mmCIF file of C-alpha atoms in Angstrom:
data_model
loop_
_atom_site.group_PDB
_atom_site.id
_atom_site.type_symbol
_atom_site.label_atom_id
_atom_site.label_comp_id
_atom_site.label_asym_id
_atom_site.label_seq_id
_atom_site.Cartn_x
_atom_site.Cartn_y
_atom_site.Cartn_z
ATOM 1 C CA VAL C 199 -24.196 24.935 -54.511
ATOM 2 C CA ARG C 200 -23.514 28.499 -55.596
ATOM 3 C CA ALA C 201 -24.265 31.019 -53.138
ATOM 4 C CA SER C 202 -23.156 34.908 -52.164
ATOM 5 C CA GLY C 203 -21.187 35.010 -49.427
ATOM 6 C CA PRO C 204 -22.376 32.809 -45.858
ATOM 7 C CA PRO C 205 -25.512 35.638 -45.883
ATOM 8 C CA GLY C 206 -25.985 33.772 -49.348
ATOM 9 C CA GLN C 207 -25.591 30.192 -47.887
ATOM 10 C CA ARG C 208 -27.760 30.611 -45.417
ATOM 11 C CA ALA C 209 -30.707 32.270 -47.780
ATOM 12 C CA TYR C 210 -30.957 29.400 -50.142
ATOM 13 C CA LEU C 211 -30.810 26.458 -47.133
ATOM 14 C CA SER C 212 -33.964 28.339 -45.844
ATOM 15 C CA ARG C 213 -35.877 27.979 -49.039
ATOM 16 C CA LEU C 214 -34.865 24.618 -49.224
ATOM 17 C CA ASN C 215 -37.823 22.364 -48.394
ATOM 18 C CA CYS C 216 -37.487 18.447 -47.714
ATOM 19 C CA PRO C 217 -39.523 16.052 -49.694
ATOM 20 C CA ASP C 218 -42.635 16.109 -46.816
ATOM 21 C CA GLY C 219 -42.883 19.878 -47.062
ATOM 22 C CA GLY C 220 -41.253 20.496 -43.854
ATOM 23 C CA LYS C 221 -38.306 22.730 -43.490
ATOM 24 C CA PRO C 222 -34.999 20.982 -42.901
ATOM 25 C CA ALA C 223 -32.340 21.999 -39.993
ATOM 26 C CA TYR C 224 -28.612 23.011 -41.284
ATOM 27 C CA GLY C 225 -25.410 23.538 -39.830
ATOM 28 C CA ARG C 226 -21.943 24.065 -41.061
ATOM 29 C CA ARG C 227 -19.573 21.648 -41.263
ATOM 30 C CA GLY C 228 -16.908 23.676 -42.231
ATOM 31 C CA SER C 229 -14.452 24.105 -45.488
ATOM 32 C CA VAL C 230 -13.603 21.027 -47.222
ATOM 33 C CA GLY C 231 -11.504 22.180 -50.199
ATOM 34 C CA THR C 232 -11.367 23.743 -53.112
ATOM 35 C CA GLY C 233 -14.576 23.256 -55.603
ATOM 36 C CA ILE C 234 -14.716 23.107 -59.323
ATOM 37 C CA TYR C 235 -15.092 26.983 -59.517
ATOM 38 C CA GLY C 236 -11.746 27.397 -57.764
ATOM 39 C CA PHE C 237 -12.792 28.490 -54.234
ATOM 40 C CA ILE C 238 -13.232 27.124 -51.024
ATOM 41 C CA VAL C 239 -16.025 24.991 -50.464
ATOM 42 C CA ASP C 240 -18.490 24.316 -47.311
ATOM 43 C CA ALA C 241 -20.041 21.413 -46.279
ATOM 44 C CA TYR C 242 -23.497 21.344 -44.528
ATOM 45 C CA THR C 243 -25.796 18.989 -42.876
ATOM 46 C CA VAL C 244 -29.566 19.337 -43.481
ATOM 47 C CA GLN C 245 -31.774 17.785 -41.864
ATOM 48 C CA CYS C 246 -35.028 16.567 -42.365
ATOM 49 C CA PRO C 247 -37.643 16.685 -39.671
ATOM 50 C CA ASP C 248 -38.083 13.070 -40.433
ATOM 51 C CA GLY C 249 -34.246 12.361 -39.481
ATOM 52 C CA SER C 250 -32.939 12.052 -43.610
ATOM 53 C CA GLU C 251 -30.061 13.849 -43.691
ATOM 54 C CA VAL C 252 -27.670 15.133 -46.574
ATOM 55 C CA THR C 253 -24.857 16.924 -47.313
ATOM 56 C CA ALA C 254 -24.935 20.214 -49.097
ATOM 57 C CA PHE C 255 -21.383 21.615 -50.631
ATOM 58 C CA MET C 256 -21.449 25.136 -50.959
ATOM 59 C CA ASP C 257 -19.097 28.065 -52.724
ATOM 60 C CA MET C 258 -19.822 31.082 -51.296
ATOM 61 C CA TYR C 259 -17.310 33.307 -53.856
ATOM 62 C CA HIS C 260 -20.104 33.814 -56.314
ATOM 63 C CA GLY C 261 -21.513 37.785 -56.046
ATOM 64 C CA ASP C 262 -24.820 38.225 -56.073
ATOM 65 C CA TYR C 263 -26.019 35.138 -57.418
ATOM 66 C CA GLN C 264 -28.951 32.960 -55.891
ATOM 67 C CA GLU C 265 -29.327 29.462 -56.750
ATOM 68 C CA THR C 266 -32.515 28.249 -58.177
ATOM 69 C CA GLU C 267 -31.893 24.371 -58.123
ATOM 70 C CA PRO C 268 -32.694 22.741 -55.199
ATOM 71 C CA LEU C 269 -30.647 19.620 -54.023
ATOM 72 C CA PRO C 270 -31.434 16.900 -54.957
ATOM 73 C CA GLY C 271 -34.965 15.145 -53.822
ATOM 74 C CA PHE C 272 -35.869 18.598 -52.332
ATOM 75 C CA THR C 273 -38.076 21.647 -53.590
ATOM 76 C CA ILE C 274 -36.723 25.307 -53.205
ATOM 77 C CA ASP C 275 -39.533 28.340 -52.804
ATOM 78 C CA PRO C 276 -38.121 31.364 -55.083
ATOM 79 C CA PRO C 277 -35.932 34.061 -53.984
ATOM 80 C CA PHE C 278 -36.881 36.930 -52.127
#
């Protein structure tokens, strides 16, 4: 997931909706290496109210970019 800095990462994650329509909780696990765009990638745990959990890999070095595609199985609200 491409984002604009740490605020962009949090903004993206706060726009996600779990398959049941609930809002997920999320937390940063740390940096996990270099991504396909040549920048450091962060891993976030994304957990739905039903206890299901996925990992989101986020690249925060993309200026004003706002990702519009949700994680697989999720939906996403439009950017603010």
